[in-house]
mmCIF file of C-alpha atoms in Angstrom:
data_model
loop_
_atom_site.group_PDB
_atom_site.id
_atom_site.type_symbol
_atom_site.label_atom_id
_atom_site.label_comp_id
_atom_site.label_asym_id
_atom_site.label_seq_id
_atom_site.Cartn_x
_atom_site.Cartn_y
_atom_site.Cartn_z
ATOM 1 C CA MET A 196 0.000 0.000 0.000
ATOM 2 C CA ALA A 197 2.885 2.367 0.834
ATOM 3 C CA ALA A 198 4.426 1.765 -2.614
ATOM 4 C CA LEU A 199 1.128 2.701 -4.300
ATOM 5 C CA ARG A 200 0.937 5.894 -2.221
ATOM 6 C CA ASP A 201 4.541 6.799 -3.168
ATOM 7 C CA ILE A 202 3.770 6.285 -6.851
ATOM 8 C CA LEU A 203 0.660 8.442 -6.531
ATOM 9 C CA VAL A 204 2.653 11.232 -4.840
ATOM 10 C CA VAL A 205 5.312 11.125 -7.582
ATOM 11 C CA PHE A 206 2.557 11.154 -10.215
ATOM 12 C CA LEU A 207 0.886 14.214 -8.673
ATOM 13 C CA PHE A 208 4.202 16.060 -8.493
ATOM 14 C CA ALA A 209 4.929 15.073 -12.112
ATOM 15 C CA LEU A 210 1.683 16.796 -13.074
ATOM 16 C CA GLY A 211 2.827 19.924 -11.264
ATOM 17 C CA GLY A 212 0.386 19.719 -8.384
ATOM 18 C CA PHE A 213 2.303 21.989 -6.011
ATOM 19 C CA SER A 214 2.207 25.736 -5.460
ATOM 20 C CA THR A 215 3.704 28.322 -3.117
ATOM 21 C CA LEU A 216 2.670 31.827 -2.097
ATOM 22 C CA SER A 217 4.628 35.041 -1.797
ATOM 23 C CA ALA A 218 3.615 38.678 -1.339
ATOM 24 C CA LEU A 219 3.208 40.934 -4.340
ATOM 25 C CA CYS A 220 2.969 44.712 -4.505
ATOM 26 C CA PRO A 221 2.232 46.799 -7.608
ATOM 27 C CA PRO A 222 5.264 48.213 -9.456
ATOM 28 C CA GLY A 223 6.737 51.170 -7.572
ATOM 29 C CA TRP A 224 5.189 50.124 -4.236
ATOM 30 C CA LYS A 225 7.321 48.969 -1.307
ATOM 31 C CA ASN A 226 6.457 45.753 0.565
ATOM 32 C CA TRP A 227 6.666 45.651 4.365
ATOM 33 C CA HIS A 228 5.036 42.942 6.477
ATOM 34 C CA GLN A 229 1.491 42.535 5.151
ATOM 35 C CA SER A 230 1.183 45.892 3.389
ATOM 36 C CA CYS A 231 2.379 47.721 0.302
ATOM 37 C CA TYR A 232 3.305 51.424 0.491
ATOM 38 C CA ALA A 233 3.743 54.067 -2.202
ATOM 39 C CA MET A 234 4.878 57.655 -1.676
ATOM 40 C CA PHE A 235 3.759 60.365 -4.072
ATOM 41 C CA PHE A 236 5.266 63.834 -4.490
ATOM 42 C CA ASP A 237 1.876 65.443 -5.093
ATOM 43 C CA ARG A 238 0.836 67.936 -2.396
ATOM 44 C CA MET A 239 -2.877 68.088 -1.651
ATOM 45 C CA SER A 240 -5.516 68.463 1.028
ATOM 46 C CA TRP A 241 -6.304 65.528 3.326
ATOM 47 C CA ALA A 242 -9.642 64.872 1.550
ATOM 48 C CA ASP A 243 -7.994 64.922 -1.895
ATOM 49 C CA ALA A 244 -5.188 62.686 -0.624
ATOM 50 C CA SER A 245 -7.746 60.216 0.721
ATOM 51 C CA LYS A 246 -9.577 60.180 -2.650
ATOM 52 C CA PHE A 247 -6.230 59.837 -4.456
ATOM 53 C CA CYS A 248 -5.452 56.677 -2.468
ATOM 54 C CA ASP A 249 -9.008 55.355 -2.983
ATOM 55 C CA ILE A 250 -8.491 55.587 -6.752
ATOM 56 C CA LYS A 251 -5.387 53.438 -6.308
ATOM 57 C CA GLN A 252 -7.475 50.880 -4.347
ATOM 58 C CA SER A 253 -5.652 51.776 -1.133
ATOM 59 C CA HIS A 254 -5.964 54.209 1.791
ATOM 60 C CA LEU A 255 -3.837 56.866 3.448
ATOM 61 C CA VAL A 256 -1.156 55.204 5.548
ATOM 62 C CA VAL A 257 -2.098 54.458 9.159
ATOM 63 C CA PRO A 258 0.844 53.289 11.313
ATOM 64 C CA ASN A 259 -0.461 50.697 13.790
ATOM 65 C CA SER A 260 2.777 50.145 15.730
ATOM 66 C CA GLN A 261 6.081 51.838 16.504
ATOM 67 C CA ALA A 262 7.794 49.439 14.069
ATOM 68 C CA GLU A 263 5.435 50.418 11.237
ATOM 69 C CA ASN A 264 5.772 54.116 12.110
ATOM 70 C CA ASP A 265 9.587 53.758 12.013
ATOM 71 C CA PHE A 266 9.451 51.946 8.646
ATOM 72 C CA PHE A 267 7.202 54.640 7.200
ATOM 73 C CA TRP A 268 9.410 57.415 8.638
ATOM 74 C CA ARG A 269 12.601 55.841 7.194
ATOM 75 C CA MET A 270 10.909 55.482 3.795
ATOM 76 C CA MET A 271 9.881 59.139 3.986
ATOM 77 C CA THR A 272 13.347 60.416 4.957
ATOM 78 C CA GLU A 273 14.968 58.446 2.111
ATOM 79 C CA ARG A 274 12.561 59.840 -0.480
ATOM 80 C CA PHE A 275 12.468 63.436 0.797
ATOM 81 C CA GLU A 276 16.168 64.144 1.318
ATOM 82 C CA THR A 277 16.052 67.408 -0.648
ATOM 83 C CA VAL A 278 12.447 68.487 -0.003
ATOM 84 C CA LYS A 279 12.139 71.347 2.528
ATOM 85 C CA ARG A 280 8.587 70.878 3.833
ATOM 86 C CA ARG A 281 8.462 67.206 4.695
ATOM 87 C CA ARG A 282 5.075 66.282 6.077
ATOM 88 C CA VAL A 283 2.943 63.391 4.932
ATOM 89 C CA TRP A 284 -0.747 62.877 5.646
ATOM 90 C CA ILE A 285 -1.699 59.999 7.932
ATOM 91 C CA GLY A 286 -5.158 58.518 7.419
ATOM 92 C CA CYS A 287 -6.499 59.795 10.768
ATOM 93 C CA LYS A 288 -8.608 62.860 11.522
ATOM 94 C CA ARG A 289 -11.225 64.255 13.856
ATOM 95 C CA GLU A 290 -14.266 66.246 12.845
ATOM 96 C CA SER A 291 -14.447 68.506 15.914
ATOM 97 C CA ALA A 292 -12.459 69.424 19.007
ATOM 98 C CA ASN A 293 -14.817 67.274 21.110
ATOM 99 C CA SER A 294 -14.513 64.135 18.971
ATOM 100 C CA SER A 295 -11.892 61.392 18.910
ATOM 101 C CA PHE A 296 -9.490 60.810 16.058
ATOM 102 C CA GLU A 297 -10.650 58.111 13.647
ATOM 103 C CA CYS A 298 -8.472 56.345 11.112
ATOM 104 C CA ALA A 299 -9.032 55.047 7.588
ATOM 105 C CA GLY A 300 -10.794 51.704 7.575
ATOM 106 C CA ASN A 301 -11.308 51.781 11.332
ATOM 107 C CA THR A 302 -14.081 53.517 13.264
ATOM 108 C CA GLU A 303 -12.538 52.642 16.637
ATOM 109 C CA ARG A 304 -10.188 54.972 18.484
ATOM 110 C CA MET A 305 -6.551 54.871 17.434
ATOM 111 C CA SER A 306 -4.710 52.013 19.131
ATOM 112 C CA PHE A 307 -1.238 53.476 18.445
ATOM 113 C CA THR A 308 -0.130 57.113 18.468
ATOM 114 C CA ASN A 309 3.210 58.868 18.178
ATOM 115 C CA TRP A 310 2.330 62.484 19.010
ATOM 116 C CA ALA A 311 5.020 65.167 19.146
ATOM 117 C CA PRO A 312 5.143 67.122 22.437
ATOM 118 C CA GLY A 313 2.198 69.557 22.620
ATOM 119 C CA TYR A 314 0.055 67.591 20.166
ATOM 120 C CA PRO A 315 -2.670 66.947 19.240
ATOM 121 C CA GLU A 316 -3.685 70.583 18.995
ATOM 122 C CA GLN A 317 -7.228 71.691 19.648
ATOM 123 C CA GLY A 318 -9.347 72.831 16.731
ATOM 124 C CA ASP A 319 -11.678 71.408 14.188
ATOM 125 C CA PRO A 320 -11.343 69.643 11.920
ATOM 126 C CA GLN A 321 -7.827 68.374 12.487
ATOM 127 C CA CYS A 322 -5.970 65.876 10.317
ATOM 128 C CA VAL A 323 -2.807 64.016 11.271
ATOM 129 C CA VAL A 324 0.595 64.323 9.586
ATOM 130 C CA LEU A 325 3.900 62.580 10.124
ATOM 131 C CA SER A 326 6.728 65.105 10.315
ATOM 132 C CA LYS A 327 10.106 64.124 8.889
ATOM 133 C CA GLY A 328 12.150 65.584 11.767
ATOM 134 C CA LEU A 329 11.690 62.919 14.457
ATOM 135 C CA GLY A 330 8.987 60.771 12.890
ATOM 136 C CA THR A 331 6.372 62.134 15.269
ATOM 137 C CA TRP A 332 2.774 63.059 14.568
ATOM 138 C CA LYS A 333 1.312 66.551 14.430
ATOM 139 C CA THR A 334 -2.055 67.995 13.457
ATOM 140 C CA ASN A 335 -2.788 70.264 10.495
ATOM 141 C CA ASN A 336 -5.802 72.003 9.103
ATOM 142 C CA CYS A 337 -7.292 69.442 6.721
ATOM 143 C CA ALA A 338 -7.997 71.769 3.795
ATOM 144 C CA ARG A 339 -6.111 75.083 3.896
ATOM 145 C CA SER A 340 -3.593 75.242 1.032
ATOM 146 C CA PRO A 341 -0.524 76.275 3.079
ATOM 147 C CA PHE A 342 -1.011 72.961 4.867
ATOM 148 C CA TYR A 343 -1.152 70.770 1.768
ATOM 149 C CA ASN A 344 1.059 67.773 2.380
ATOM 150 C CA TYR A 345 2.469 64.791 0.519
ATOM 151 C CA VAL A 346 0.728 61.447 0.172
ATOM 152 C CA VAL A 347 1.602 57.883 1.151
ATOM 153 C CA CYS A 348 -0.923 55.191 0.291
ATOM 154 C CA GLU A 349 -1.113 51.766 1.934
ATOM 155 C CA MET A 350 -2.805 48.576 0.774
ATOM 156 C CA PRO A 351 -2.693 44.937 1.844
ATOM 157 C CA ASN A 352 -0.177 42.975 -0.186
ATOM 158 C CA THR A 353 -1.734 40.288 -2.334
ATOM 159 C CA PRO A 354 -0.514 36.718 -2.411
ATOM 160 C CA ARG A 355 1.055 35.604 -5.648
ATOM 161 C CA VAL A 356 0.776 31.926 -6.532
ATOM 162 C CA HIS A 357 3.822 30.187 -7.979
ATOM 163 C CA CYS A 358 3.223 26.806 -9.574
ATOM 164 C CA LEU A 359 6.175 24.450 -9.540
ATOM 165 C CA ARG A 360 6.576 21.705 -12.106
ATOM 166 C CA ALA A 361 8.152 18.361 -11.263
ATOM 167 C CA ASP A 362 10.084 16.089 -13.608
ATOM 168 C CA SER A 363 9.430 12.357 -14.002
ATOM 169 C CA ASN A 364 11.598 11.649 -10.925
ATOM 170 C CA GLY A 365 9.468 13.922 -8.731
ATOM 171 C CA ARG A 366 12.122 16.649 -8.582
ATOM 172 C CA PHE A 367 11.076 20.246 -9.026
ATOM 173 C CA VAL A 368 12.070 21.853 -12.314
ATOM 174 C CA THR A 369 13.586 25.306 -11.857
ATOM 175 C CA ASP A 370 13.003 26.722 -15.334
ATOM 176 C CA ILE A 371 10.103 28.848 -14.132
ATOM 177 C CA PRO A 372 10.519 32.591 -14.840
#
């Protein structure tokens, strides 16, 4: 019976019945953990930035941990070496001074924050930015043009299926592009 099972396994592998998964991000996007990130040098209001990311089937970046915030900050500092005003919208805002900040894709209160000293400021509405200096968060007016900021979009990375072919001896063939 074991010999029949071994033959069946070799036969299935010979037909190429094996696949693996890896993460895939669109061209120009950077993969980190389970998300893809893209930074754009367009400056716009928070609402326009949010729509911009929606069009790209993503959302404004929302760091959920210190590690993700640090990754995002490093990516920002690498890309904006020569840019003077280096603030990027984060997908969190509040509608009024009495409300809590809410983040893209999440109606619950923020579970992670990285506020700079003295922030968040009072006022309404307030949108969140990451400042290049120390990687801390500040608040900006969501729509006034002097406060237009750059955009980073985030999306879940999608699994990519790789099919592996086996030769007649059950060994994987490596001629797959």
